[in-house]
Amino acid sequence: MDFKSKLLNNAVEEMSSLPGIGKRTALRLVLHLLNQSKEEVNQFANSFKLLRENIVFCKICYNISDTEICHICQNKNRDHSIICVVQDIRDILAIESTQQFKGYYHVLGGIISPMDGIGPDDLNIDELILRSKDEKVKEIILALSATMEGDTTNFYLFRKLSESNVKTSVIARGIGIGNELEYTDEITLGRSIIHRSLFESSLSK
Amino acid sequence: MLLTHLSLINFKNCTDISIELNSSVNCFLGNNGEGKTNVLDAIYYLSNTKSYFNSIDSQNIKFGEPFFVAQGKFSINEETTNVYCGVKKGAKKQFKFNKKSYLKLAEHIGKFPVVIITPYDSNLILEGSETRRKFLDRLISQFNKPYLENLIAYNKLLNQRNATLKQMAESQRFNADLLAVIDMQLIEKGNFVHQERKQFLNEFIPIFNHFYKDISNQNEKVTLTYTSTLNDNSFEQLLNDNIAKDRVVTYTTKGIHKDDLEFKIMDDYSLKKFASQGQQKSFLIALKLAQFEYIKKKKGFSPILLLDDIFDKLDESRVNYILQMIAHKKLGQTFITDTSLNKVTNILSKLKVNFKSFEIKQGGATLITEDNQEL
Ligand SMILES: [Zn+2]
């Protein structure tokens, strides 16, 4: 597609760089924006700019946050003895929606996936180990995806956490549920947090 | 087990075939390149969810067409199952059991076992160890689901380990903990696969020896041996002893991915280098008939036997051996390809074997003989 307008070309190009947006859809969206007032489009564009410029990762749990410490970590009424380890912030949203978990979170920022070039150093693992050494912390729940990479990450974290004075548990996963936390329904996910088991007992599958 | 009906659309060069099949012997006859081997491969495909000759699905679609469909009606103890496979370019393969898709294709493996004897079997002798491991893995997977699951997991973990070794070498940062947790999982899966292979071969080798002796009618001794570094050492020990080397070459040098089947003649001579063509052929047929017999024993019914081009490629005595087995009903439903329109059928008639024959021409099938009567 060449529109003989550099401005239009650029806008379509940028729009189609988003995941799942092809050139046609991009054109439709760009034309839609053109039909709106300058103020409206400014506001639209500004919201992304502000998001990118001002959002930070929580200094404690690596959740995304508007402030240095996220709203969950700021909440003193939660249970200080439990930390739930998740891959990314979508998992926090999923677990929060179950209303079954009252502890704090730790976002790893992925899982160990050597095939994709992701090793322990690329994840927030050292920070988790540091947090686990706080004497208020009694339990670490591992809530990672039930894949081979998730397993390797679980084993790795378990090994690292064995130096700390905490017990390590994994959320219960039904057989055949290979899907990610995000897609697990609230009731199932809520149950799998309540029915978590000590990691040792899940070693021999 | 029987295949009672087969229909193909655009499977390789088979444009449109829909045939009812005989319960004992079916012959696909015609010149080379007309598609007779492809009909056998389609049967193999419906059993194994992939082609025997070409594992790239899109390349099994007839040239210039958008899709292929292969369908078979299998029957075991009077119970009929429709197996459907559709492959369309750029789309996920559809594989259905009585109109229901599988969650995992691996669930289908072993339900309708087939054994194929083809001139390509010589690759088992000529090629590297991977070909022999594949033979072993496909055979054990036919009746051992946990084996297939552990093997798949092993291969994934092996990839993880190799990628980790590579990254550690590149970044020059060795993480012993990470390697340890990968090894721990790898060892568990590897030991399982090793035990199952060992146990399988303990049962399989005597059956093989029996067939070889029977076919060869000679006194020369051949041996089939399972070799694995895990036979004499614990896997854990092997990984620990070789970690320095693995780190240098950045891949895993020891493990069941290096296992092999050793084919030898007269105790210690390689079959590939020292056996005659005839001895090699006898060896391969014995291997395949042992496979047939083993599956039959495990499943309680005969697998389907596919004989590709054996009349051209084997000598009379070995062909006769197989035909006698057919005549004495020691084999199950059998599918035979040949270039001559009447050579096989004449022999089968003399042996009083009930058969059907089809002429395969330009990717189509015409029934030419039914119940031993020419039409
Ligand atoms: Zn936080």
Coordinates of C-alpha atoms and ligand atoms in Angstrom, one line a residue:
Chain A
M1 CA 0.0 0.0 0.0
D2 CA 1.3 3.4 -0.9
F3 CA -1.0 6.4 -0.3
K4 CA 1.3 9.1 -1.8
S5 CA 1.1 10.7 1.6
K6 CA 4.0 10.2 3.8
L7 CA 1.9 11.2 6.9
L8 CA -0.7 8.5 6.2
N9 CA 2.0 5.9 5.3
N10 CA 3.8 6.5 8.6
A11 CA 0.6 6.3 10.6
V12 CA -0.5 3.1 9.0
E13 CA 3.0 1.6 9.3
E14 CA 3.0 2.4 13.1
M15 CA -0.5 1.1 13.7
S16 CA 0.3 -2.2 11.9
S17 CA 3.3 -2.8 14.1
L18 CA 0.9 -3.7 16.9
P19 CA 0.4 -7.4 17.5
G20 CA -2.6 -8.8 15.5
I21 CA -3.1 -5.7 13.4
G22 CA -2.6 -6.1 9.7
K23 CA -2.3 -3.4 7.1
R24 CA -6.0 -3.3 6.2
T25 CA -7.1 -3.0 9.8
A26 CA -4.4 -0.4 10.4
L27 CA -5.8 1.7 7.6
R28 CA -9.3 1.4 8.9
L29 CA -8.2 2.5 12.4
V30 CA -6.1 5.4 11.1
L31 CA -9.0 6.7 8.9
H32 CA -11.3 6.4 11.9
L33 CA -8.9 8.6 13.9
L34 CA -8.7 11.1 11.0
N35 CA -12.5 11.6 11.3
Q36 CA -12.2 12.6 14.9
S37 CA -11.4 16.1 16.3
K38 CA -7.7 17.1 16.8
E39 CA -8.4 17.3 20.6
E40 CA -9.7 13.7 20.7
V41 CA -6.7 12.4 18.8
N42 CA -4.3 14.3 20.9
Q43 CA -5.8 12.9 24.0
F44 CA -5.6 9.4 22.5
A45 CA -2.0 9.7 21.5
N46 CA -1.0 11.4 24.8
S47 CA -2.4 8.5 26.9
F48 CA 0.2 6.1 25.4
K49 CA 3.0 8.7 25.7
L50 CA 2.2 9.2 29.4
L51 CA 1.8 5.5 30.0
R52 CA 5.2 4.8 28.6
E53 CA 6.9 7.7 30.2
N54 CA 5.5 7.5 33.7
I55 CA 4.7 3.9 34.4
V56 CA 7.2 2.1 36.6
F57 CA 7.8 -1.4 37.9
C58 CA 7.1 -1.7 41.6
K59 CA 10.4 -1.7 43.5
I60 CA 9.2 -4.6 45.6
C61 CA 7.2 -7.0 43.4
Y62 CA 7.8 -5.8 39.8
N63 CA 4.1 -5.3 39.2
I64 CA 3.5 -2.4 36.9
S65 CA 2.5 0.7 38.9
D66 CA 2.0 4.4 38.7
T67 CA 4.0 4.8 41.9
E68 CA 7.3 3.4 43.1
I69 CA 5.5 0.9 45.2
C70 CA 2.4 -0.7 43.7
H71 CA -1.1 -0.5 45.3
I72 CA -0.9 -4.2 46.4
C73 CA 2.5 -3.8 48.1
Q74 CA 1.2 -0.6 49.7
N75 CA -1.8 -2.4 51.3
K76 CA -0.7 -3.2 54.8
N77 CA -3.8 -5.4 55.4
R78 CA -2.6 -8.2 53.3
D79 CA -0.9 -11.4 54.6
H80 CA 2.8 -10.7 54.9
S81 CA 3.7 -14.4 55.4
I82 CA 2.9 -15.4 51.8
I83 CA 4.3 -14.5 48.4
C84 CA 2.9 -15.8 45.2
V85 CA 5.3 -16.0 42.3
V86 CA 3.9 -15.4 38.8
Q87 CA 5.2 -15.0 35.3
D88 CA 3.8 -11.6 34.4
I89 CA 1.2 -9.0 35.6
R90 CA -1.6 -10.7 33.7
D91 CA -1.4 -13.5 36.2
I92 CA -1.8 -11.0 39.1
L93 CA -5.0 -9.7 37.5
A94 CA -6.2 -13.3 37.1
I95 CA -5.4 -14.3 40.7
E96 CA -6.8 -11.0 42.1
S97 CA -10.1 -11.7 40.4
T98 CA -10.5 -14.9 42.3
Q99 CA -10.4 -13.0 45.6
Q100 CA -8.9 -16.2 47.2
F101 CA -5.4 -14.8 47.7
K102 CA -4.6 -12.2 50.4
G103 CA -0.8 -12.4 50.3
Y104 CA 1.7 -10.4 48.2
Y105 CA 3.1 -11.1 44.7
H106 CA 6.4 -11.4 43.0
V107 CA 6.5 -11.0 39.2
L108 CA 9.4 -13.0 37.6
G109 CA 9.0 -11.3 34.2
G110 CA 8.9 -14.7 32.4
I111 CA 10.1 -18.2 32.9
I112 CA 13.4 -20.0 32.3
S113 CA 13.3 -20.9 28.7
P114 CA 16.7 -21.8 27.3
M115 CA 15.3 -22.4 23.8
D116 CA 14.2 -18.8 23.7
G117 CA 17.4 -17.6 25.2
I118 CA 15.9 -16.7 28.6
G119 CA 18.0 -17.8 31.6
P120 CA 17.7 -17.1 35.3
D121 CA 19.7 -13.9 35.0
D122 CA 17.0 -12.4 32.8
L123 CA 14.4 -12.9 35.5
N124 CA 13.7 -11.2 38.9
I125 CA 15.0 -14.3 40.8
D126 CA 17.7 -12.8 43.0
E127 CA 15.1 -10.2 44.2
L128 CA 12.8 -13.0 45.1
I129 CA 15.5 -14.9 47.1
L130 CA 16.2 -11.6 48.9
R131 CA 12.5 -11.1 49.8
S132 CA 12.2 -14.8 51.0
K133 CA 14.9 -14.1 53.6
D134 CA 12.6 -11.6 55.4
E135 CA 11.6 -13.4 58.5
K136 CA 8.0 -12.4 58.1
V137 CA 7.8 -14.5 55.0
K138 CA 6.8 -18.1 55.7
E139 CA 5.6 -19.5 52.4
I140 CA 6.3 -19.0 48.7
I141 CA 3.7 -20.2 46.3
L142 CA 4.8 -21.0 42.8
A143 CA 2.1 -20.2 40.3
L144 CA 3.8 -20.7 36.9
S145 CA 2.5 -22.3 33.8
A146 CA 2.3 -26.1 33.7
T147 CA 4.8 -26.6 30.9
M148 CA 8.3 -28.1 30.7
E149 CA 9.8 -24.6 31.1
G150 CA 7.4 -23.9 34.0
D151 CA 8.7 -27.2 35.6
T152 CA 12.3 -26.3 35.1
T153 CA 11.7 -22.8 36.6
N154 CA 9.8 -24.4 39.6
F155 CA 12.7 -26.8 40.3
Y156 CA 15.2 -24.0 40.0
L157 CA 13.4 -21.7 42.3
F158 CA 12.9 -24.5 44.8
R159 CA 16.6 -25.2 44.8
K160 CA 17.4 -21.5 45.3
L161 CA 14.7 -21.1 48.0
S162 CA 16.0 -24.1 50.0
E163 CA 18.6 -21.7 51.4
S164 CA 15.9 -19.6 52.9
N165 CA 13.7 -20.4 55.9
V166 CA 10.4 -20.7 53.9
K167 CA 8.3 -23.5 52.7
T168 CA 7.7 -23.7 49.0
S169 CA 4.4 -24.8 47.5
V170 CA 2.9 -25.1 44.0
I171 CA -0.7 -24.4 43.0
A172 CA -2.7 -27.5 42.2
R173 CA -3.2 -28.1 38.6
G174 CA -5.8 -30.5 37.1
I175 CA -4.4 -33.1 34.8
G176 CA -4.6 -31.8 31.2
I177 CA -4.8 -28.1 32.2
G178 CA -1.9 -26.9 30.2
N179 CA -3.3 -23.5 29.7
E180 CA -1.9 -20.4 31.2
L181 CA -3.3 -18.9 34.4
E182 CA -4.8 -16.0 32.5
Y183 CA -7.2 -18.3 30.7
T184 CA -8.1 -20.5 33.6
D185 CA -11.6 -19.6 35.0
E186 CA -11.8 -17.9 38.3
I187 CA -13.3 -20.7 40.3
T188 CA -10.7 -23.3 39.1
L189 CA -7.9 -20.9 39.7
G190 CA -9.2 -20.0 43.1
R191 CA -9.5 -23.6 44.0
S192 CA -6.0 -24.4 42.7
I193 CA -4.6 -21.7 45.1
I194 CA -6.4 -23.1 48.1
H195 CA -5.5 -26.7 47.2
R196 CA -1.8 -25.9 46.7
S197 CA 0.7 -28.6 47.9
L198 CA 4.2 -28.6 49.3
F199 CA 6.7 -28.7 46.5
E200 CA 8.6 -31.7 47.9
S201 CA 5.5 -33.9 47.5
S202 CA 5.1 -32.9 43.8
L203 CA 8.7 -33.9 42.9
S204 CA 7.9 -37.4 41.8
K205 CA 5.1 -37.2 39.3
Chain B
M1 CA -7.7 -56.0 12.4
L2 CA -9.0 -55.0 9.0
L3 CA -9.0 -52.0 6.8
T4 CA -12.3 -52.4 4.9
H5 CA -12.5 -49.2 3.0
L6 CA -9.9 -46.6 1.8
S7 CA -10.6 -43.3 0.1
L8 CA -8.0 -40.7 -1.0
I9 CA -8.2 -37.3 -2.5
N10 CA -5.0 -35.6 -3.7
F11 CA -2.8 -37.7 -1.5
K12 CA 0.5 -37.4 -3.3
N13 CA -0.4 -38.4 -6.9
C14 CA -3.6 -40.3 -5.9
T15 CA -6.2 -37.9 -7.2
D16 CA -9.4 -39.8 -6.4
I17 CA -9.5 -43.3 -5.0
S18 CA -12.3 -45.0 -3.2
I19 CA -12.0 -48.8 -2.7
E20 CA -13.6 -51.6 -0.7
L21 CA -10.9 -54.0 0.4
N22 CA -10.5 -57.7 0.8
S23 CA -10.0 -59.1 4.2
S24 CA -6.9 -61.2 3.3
V25 CA -4.9 -59.9 0.5
N26 CA -5.1 -56.7 -1.7
C27 CA -2.7 -56.1 -4.6
F28 CA -2.0 -52.7 -6.1
L29 CA -0.5 -53.2 -9.5
G30 CA 0.9 -50.9 -12.1
N31 CA 4.0 -49.2 -13.4
N32 CA 6.3 -47.2 -11.3
G33 CA 5.2 -43.6 -10.7
E34 CA 1.5 -44.4 -11.1
G35 CA 0.9 -44.2 -7.4
K36 CA 0.8 -47.8 -6.0
T37 CA 3.3 -47.1 -3.3
N38 CA 1.5 -44.0 -2.3
V39 CA -1.6 -46.1 -1.6
L40 CA 0.4 -48.1 0.9
D41 CA 1.8 -44.9 2.3
A42 CA -1.7 -43.6 2.8
I43 CA -2.5 -46.7 4.9
Y44 CA 0.6 -46.1 6.9
Y45 CA -0.4 -42.5 7.3
L46 CA -3.8 -43.4 8.7
S47 CA -2.1 -45.6 11.3
N48 CA 0.8 -43.4 12.3
T49 CA -0.5 -39.9 11.6
K50 CA 2.4 -39.3 9.2
S51 CA 3.9 -40.6 6.0
Y52 CA 6.5 -43.3 6.1
F53 CA 8.5 -41.6 3.3
N54 CA 8.0 -37.9 3.8
S55 CA 7.2 -36.3 7.2
I56 CA 6.5 -32.9 5.8
D57 CA 2.8 -32.9 5.5
S58 CA 2.3 -30.2 2.9
Q59 CA 4.6 -32.2 0.6
N60 CA 2.1 -35.1 0.7
I61 CA -0.5 -32.9 -1.1
K62 CA -0.8 -33.5 -4.8
F63 CA 1.2 -30.9 -6.7
G64 CA -0.8 -27.8 -7.4
E65 CA -3.8 -28.8 -5.2
P66 CA -4.7 -27.0 -1.9
F67 CA -5.4 -30.0 0.3
F68 CA -5.5 -33.8 0.7
V69 CA -8.0 -36.1 2.4
A70 CA -7.3 -39.7 3.4
Q71 CA -10.0 -41.8 5.0
G72 CA -10.0 -45.4 6.2
K73 CA -12.6 -47.7 7.8
F74 CA -10.8 -49.9 10.3
S75 CA -12.4 -52.8 12.1
I76 CA -11.2 -54.7 15.2
N77 CA -13.4 -57.5 16.5
E78 CA -16.4 -56.3 14.4
E79 CA -16.1 -52.8 15.8
T80 CA -15.7 -50.2 13.0
T81 CA -13.9 -46.9 13.3
N82 CA -13.6 -44.1 10.8
V83 CA -10.2 -42.5 10.6
Y84 CA -10.1 -39.2 8.8
C85 CA -7.1 -37.1 7.9
G86 CA -7.3 -33.7 6.1
V87 CA -4.3 -31.6 5.4
K88 CA -4.7 -28.1 3.9
K89 CA -1.8 -25.8 3.1
G90 CA -1.3 -23.2 5.8
A91 CA -3.8 -24.9 8.2
K92 CA -3.6 -27.2 11.1
K93 CA -3.8 -30.9 10.3
Q94 CA -7.2 -32.4 11.0
F95 CA -7.0 -35.9 12.3
K96 CA -10.3 -37.5 13.4
F97 CA -11.4 -40.7 15.1
N98 CA -15.1 -41.3 14.4
K99 CA -15.4 -37.6 13.5
K100 CA -13.8 -36.5 16.8
S101 CA -10.5 -34.7 16.7
Y102 CA -7.7 -35.8 19.0
L103 CA -6.4 -33.5 21.8
K104 CA -3.0 -34.8 20.9
L105 CA -2.1 -36.8 17.7
A106 CA 0.0 -39.1 19.9
E107 CA -3.2 -40.6 21.2
H108 CA -3.8 -42.2 17.9
I109 CA -0.5 -44.0 17.7
G110 CA -0.9 -47.8 18.2
K111 CA -4.6 -48.0 17.8
F112 CA -4.4 -49.5 14.2
P113 CA -0.8 -50.8 13.9
V114 CA 0.8 -51.5 10.5
V115 CA 4.1 -53.1 9.6
I116 CA 5.7 -52.0 6.3
I117 CA 8.3 -54.0 4.4
T118 CA 9.9 -51.8 1.6
P119 CA 13.2 -51.6 -0.3
Y120 CA 13.9 -48.4 1.8
D121 CA 14.3 -50.7 4.8
S122 CA 18.0 -51.0 3.8
N123 CA 18.4 -47.5 5.3
L124 CA 18.2 -49.3 8.7
I125 CA 21.5 -50.8 7.9
L126 CA 23.1 -48.1 5.8
E127 CA 22.2 -44.9 7.6
G128 CA 23.2 -43.6 11.0
S129 CA 21.9 -44.5 14.4
E130 CA 19.0 -42.1 14.3
T131 CA 17.2 -44.3 11.7
R132 CA 17.5 -47.3 14.0
R133 CA 16.4 -45.3 17.1
K134 CA 13.4 -44.1 15.1
F135 CA 12.5 -47.7 14.2
L136 CA 12.8 -48.7 17.9
D137 CA 10.8 -45.7 19.1
R138 CA 8.0 -46.1 16.7
L139 CA 7.7 -49.7 17.5
I140 CA 7.7 -49.3 21.3
S141 CA 5.3 -46.3 21.1
Q142 CA 2.7 -48.6 19.4
F143 CA 1.8 -50.2 22.7
N144 CA 3.6 -48.1 25.4
K145 CA 2.0 -44.6 25.9
P146 CA 4.3 -43.6 28.8
Y147 CA 7.3 -44.4 26.7
L148 CA 6.3 -41.9 24.0
E149 CA 5.5 -39.3 26.6
N150 CA 8.8 -39.7 28.4
L151 CA 10.7 -39.7 25.1
I152 CA 9.0 -36.4 24.0
A153 CA 9.8 -34.9 27.4
Y154 CA 13.4 -36.2 27.2
N155 CA 13.9 -34.5 23.8
K156 CA 12.5 -31.2 25.0
L157 CA 14.8 -31.3 28.1
L158 CA 17.7 -32.3 26.0
N159 CA 17.1 -29.2 23.8
Q160 CA 16.9 -27.1 27.0
R161 CA 20.2 -28.5 28.2
N162 CA 22.0 -28.0 25.0
A163 CA 20.7 -24.4 24.6
T164 CA 21.7 -23.7 28.2
L165 CA 25.2 -25.1 27.6
K166 CA 25.5 -22.8 24.5
Q167 CA 24.3 -19.7 26.4
M168 CA 26.6 -20.4 29.3
A169 CA 29.5 -20.7 26.9
E170 CA 28.6 -17.5 25.1
S171 CA 28.1 -15.5 28.3
Q172 CA 31.0 -17.2 30.1
R173 CA 28.8 -17.6 33.1
F174 CA 28.3 -21.1 34.4
N175 CA 25.1 -21.7 36.4
A176 CA 25.5 -25.0 38.1
D177 CA 22.1 -24.8 39.7
L178 CA 20.3 -24.4 36.4
L179 CA 22.1 -27.3 34.9
A180 CA 21.4 -29.4 38.0
V181 CA 17.6 -28.9 37.7
I182 CA 17.6 -29.7 34.0
D183 CA 19.8 -32.8 34.6
M184 CA 17.5 -34.0 37.4
Q185 CA 14.5 -34.0 35.0
L186 CA 16.6 -35.4 32.1
I187 CA 17.9 -38.3 34.2
E188 CA 14.4 -39.3 35.3
K189 CA 13.0 -39.4 31.7
G190 CA 16.2 -40.9 30.3
N191 CA 16.3 -43.7 32.8
F192 CA 12.6 -44.5 32.0
V193 CA 13.3 -44.7 28.3
H194 CA 16.4 -46.8 28.8
Q195 CA 14.6 -49.3 31.0
E196 CA 11.7 -49.7 28.5
R197 CA 14.1 -50.1 25.6
K198 CA 16.1 -52.7 27.4
Q199 CA 13.0 -54.6 28.5
F200 CA 11.5 -54.4 25.0
L201 CA 14.7 -55.8 23.4
N202 CA 14.9 -58.7 25.9
E203 CA 11.6 -59.8 24.4
F204 CA 12.1 -58.8 20.8
I205 CA 15.6 -60.2 20.1
P206 CA 14.6 -63.9 20.6
I207 CA 11.7 -63.4 18.1
F208 CA 14.0 -61.8 15.7
N209 CA 16.5 -64.7 16.0
H210 CA 13.8 -67.2 15.3
F211 CA 12.7 -65.5 12.1
Y212 CA 16.3 -65.0 10.9
K213 CA 17.1 -68.6 11.3
D214 CA 13.9 -69.6 9.6
I215 CA 14.4 -67.3 6.6
S216 CA 18.1 -67.7 6.0
N217 CA 18.2 -71.5 6.3
Q218 CA 21.9 -71.1 6.8
N219 CA 24.3 -71.5 9.7
E220 CA 25.8 -68.1 9.8
K221 CA 25.0 -66.3 13.0
V222 CA 23.8 -62.8 13.2
T223 CA 23.3 -60.7 16.3
L224 CA 21.1 -57.8 17.1
T225 CA 22.3 -55.9 20.2
Y226 CA 21.1 -52.9 22.1
T227 CA 23.9 -50.5 22.8
S228 CA 23.6 -47.7 25.3
T229 CA 26.1 -45.8 27.5
L230 CA 23.5 -46.3 30.2
N231 CA 23.9 -50.1 30.0
D232 CA 27.0 -49.9 32.2
N233 CA 26.9 -46.6 34.0
S234 CA 24.3 -44.5 35.8
F235 CA 23.0 -41.6 33.7
E236 CA 23.8 -39.3 36.5
Q237 CA 27.4 -40.5 36.6
L238 CA 27.7 -40.1 32.9
L239 CA 26.4 -36.5 32.9
N240 CA 28.7 -35.6 35.8
D241 CA 31.8 -37.2 34.3
N242 CA 31.3 -35.5 30.9
I243 CA 30.3 -32.0 32.0
A244 CA 33.7 -30.5 31.1
K245 CA 33.5 -32.0 27.7
D246 CA 29.8 -31.0 27.2
R247 CA 30.6 -27.4 28.1
V248 CA 33.3 -27.3 25.5
V249 CA 31.3 -28.8 22.6
T250 CA 28.1 -27.1 24.0
Y251 CA 25.9 -30.2 23.6
T252 CA 25.1 -33.3 25.6
T253 CA 27.5 -36.1 24.6
K254 CA 26.0 -38.9 26.7
G255 CA 22.4 -40.2 27.0
I256 CA 19.8 -42.3 25.4
H257 CA 19.8 -40.0 22.4
K258 CA 23.0 -41.8 21.5
D259 CA 21.6 -45.3 21.8
D260 CA 21.9 -47.7 18.9
L261 CA 20.9 -51.1 17.6
E262 CA 24.0 -53.0 16.5
F263 CA 23.7 -55.4 13.6
K264 CA 26.5 -58.0 13.4
I265 CA 27.4 -61.1 11.6
M266 CA 29.6 -64.0 12.7
D267 CA 29.8 -62.5 16.2
D268 CA 31.8 -59.4 15.6
Y269 CA 31.6 -58.2 12.0
S270 CA 29.5 -55.3 10.9
L271 CA 26.5 -56.4 8.8
K272 CA 26.8 -53.3 6.7
K273 CA 30.4 -54.1 5.7
F274 CA 30.7 -57.8 5.8
A275 CA 27.3 -59.4 5.0
S276 CA 26.2 -60.3 1.5
Q277 CA 23.2 -58.5 0.0
G278 CA 21.1 -61.6 0.6
Q279 CA 22.1 -61.8 4.2
Q280 CA 21.2 -58.1 4.7
K281 CA 17.8 -58.7 3.1
S282 CA 17.1 -61.7 5.3
F283 CA 18.1 -59.6 8.3
L284 CA 15.7 -56.8 7.4
I285 CA 12.8 -59.1 6.7
A286 CA 13.4 -61.0 10.0
L287 CA 13.4 -57.6 11.7
K288 CA 10.1 -56.6 10.2
L289 CA 8.4 -60.0 10.7
A290 CA 9.6 -59.9 14.3
Q291 CA 8.0 -56.5 14.6
F292 CA 4.8 -58.0 13.2
E293 CA 4.9 -60.9 15.6
Y294 CA 5.7 -58.7 18.6
I295 CA 2.8 -56.3 17.9
K296 CA 0.5 -59.3 17.4
K297 CA 1.5 -60.7 20.7
K298 CA 1.1 -57.4 22.6
K299 CA -2.2 -56.3 20.9
G300 CA -3.8 -59.7 20.6
F301 CA -4.6 -59.1 16.9
S302 CA -2.5 -59.0 13.7
P303 CA -1.3 -55.6 12.5
I304 CA -1.8 -54.8 8.8
L305 CA 1.1 -55.8 6.7
L306 CA 2.3 -53.6 3.8
L307 CA 4.6 -55.2 1.3
D308 CA 6.1 -52.6 -1.0
D309 CA 7.7 -53.9 -4.2
I310 CA 9.2 -57.0 -2.7
F311 CA 8.8 -59.1 -5.8
D312 CA 11.1 -56.9 -7.7
K313 CA 13.6 -56.4 -5.0
L314 CA 13.7 -59.7 -3.2
D315 CA 14.9 -63.1 -4.5
E316 CA 12.5 -66.0 -4.9
S317 CA 13.3 -67.9 -1.8
R318 CA 12.7 -64.9 0.5
V319 CA 9.5 -64.0 -1.4
N320 CA 8.3 -67.6 -1.1
Y321 CA 8.9 -67.5 2.6
I322 CA 6.6 -64.6 3.0
L323 CA 4.0 -66.1 0.6
Q324 CA 4.0 -69.3 2.5
M325 CA 3.3 -67.4 5.7
I326 CA 0.3 -65.7 3.9
A327 CA -0.9 -69.0 2.6
H328 CA -0.8 -70.5 6.0
K329 CA -2.7 -67.5 7.4
K330 CA 0.2 -66.6 9.7
L331 CA -0.1 -63.0 8.6
G332 CA -3.1 -60.7 8.8
Q333 CA -4.6 -58.5 6.2
T334 CA -1.9 -57.8 3.6
F335 CA -1.3 -55.2 1.0
I336 CA 1.1 -55.9 -1.9
T337 CA 2.4 -53.7 -4.7
D338 CA 3.9 -55.0 -7.9
T339 CA 4.7 -53.8 -11.4
S340 CA 3.3 -56.8 -13.2
L341 CA -0.4 -57.1 -13.6
N342 CA -0.5 -60.8 -13.2
K343 CA 2.6 -62.2 -11.6
V344 CA 1.5 -61.9 -8.0
T345 CA -2.1 -62.8 -8.7
N346 CA -1.0 -66.0 -10.5
I347 CA 1.1 -67.0 -7.5
L348 CA -1.7 -66.2 -5.0
S349 CA -4.2 -68.1 -7.1
K350 CA -1.9 -71.2 -7.0
L351 CA -1.6 -70.9 -3.3
K352 CA -5.4 -70.6 -3.0
V353 CA -5.2 -67.3 -1.2
N354 CA -8.3 -65.1 -1.5
F355 CA -7.4 -61.7 -2.8
K356 CA -8.5 -58.6 -4.7
S357 CA -6.4 -56.7 -7.1
F358 CA -6.5 -53.1 -8.4
E359 CA -4.7 -51.5 -11.2
I360 CA -3.2 -48.2 -10.1
K361 CA -2.9 -45.8 -13.0
Q362 CA -2.4 -42.0 -13.1
G363 CA -3.4 -41.8 -9.4
G364 CA -6.7 -43.7 -9.8
A365 CA -7.6 -47.3 -8.9
T366 CA -9.6 -49.9 -11.0
L367 CA -10.7 -53.2 -9.6
I368 CA -9.4 -56.0 -11.8
T369 CA -9.7 -59.1 -9.7
E370 CA -12.2 -60.0 -7.0
D371 CA -12.4 -63.2 -5.1
N372 CA -9.7 -64.5 -7.4
Q373 CA -11.9 -64.0 -10.5
E374 CA -10.8 -61.6 -13.2
L375 CA -13.4 -59.0 -13.9
Ligands
ZN1 ZN 4.4 -4.3 44.3

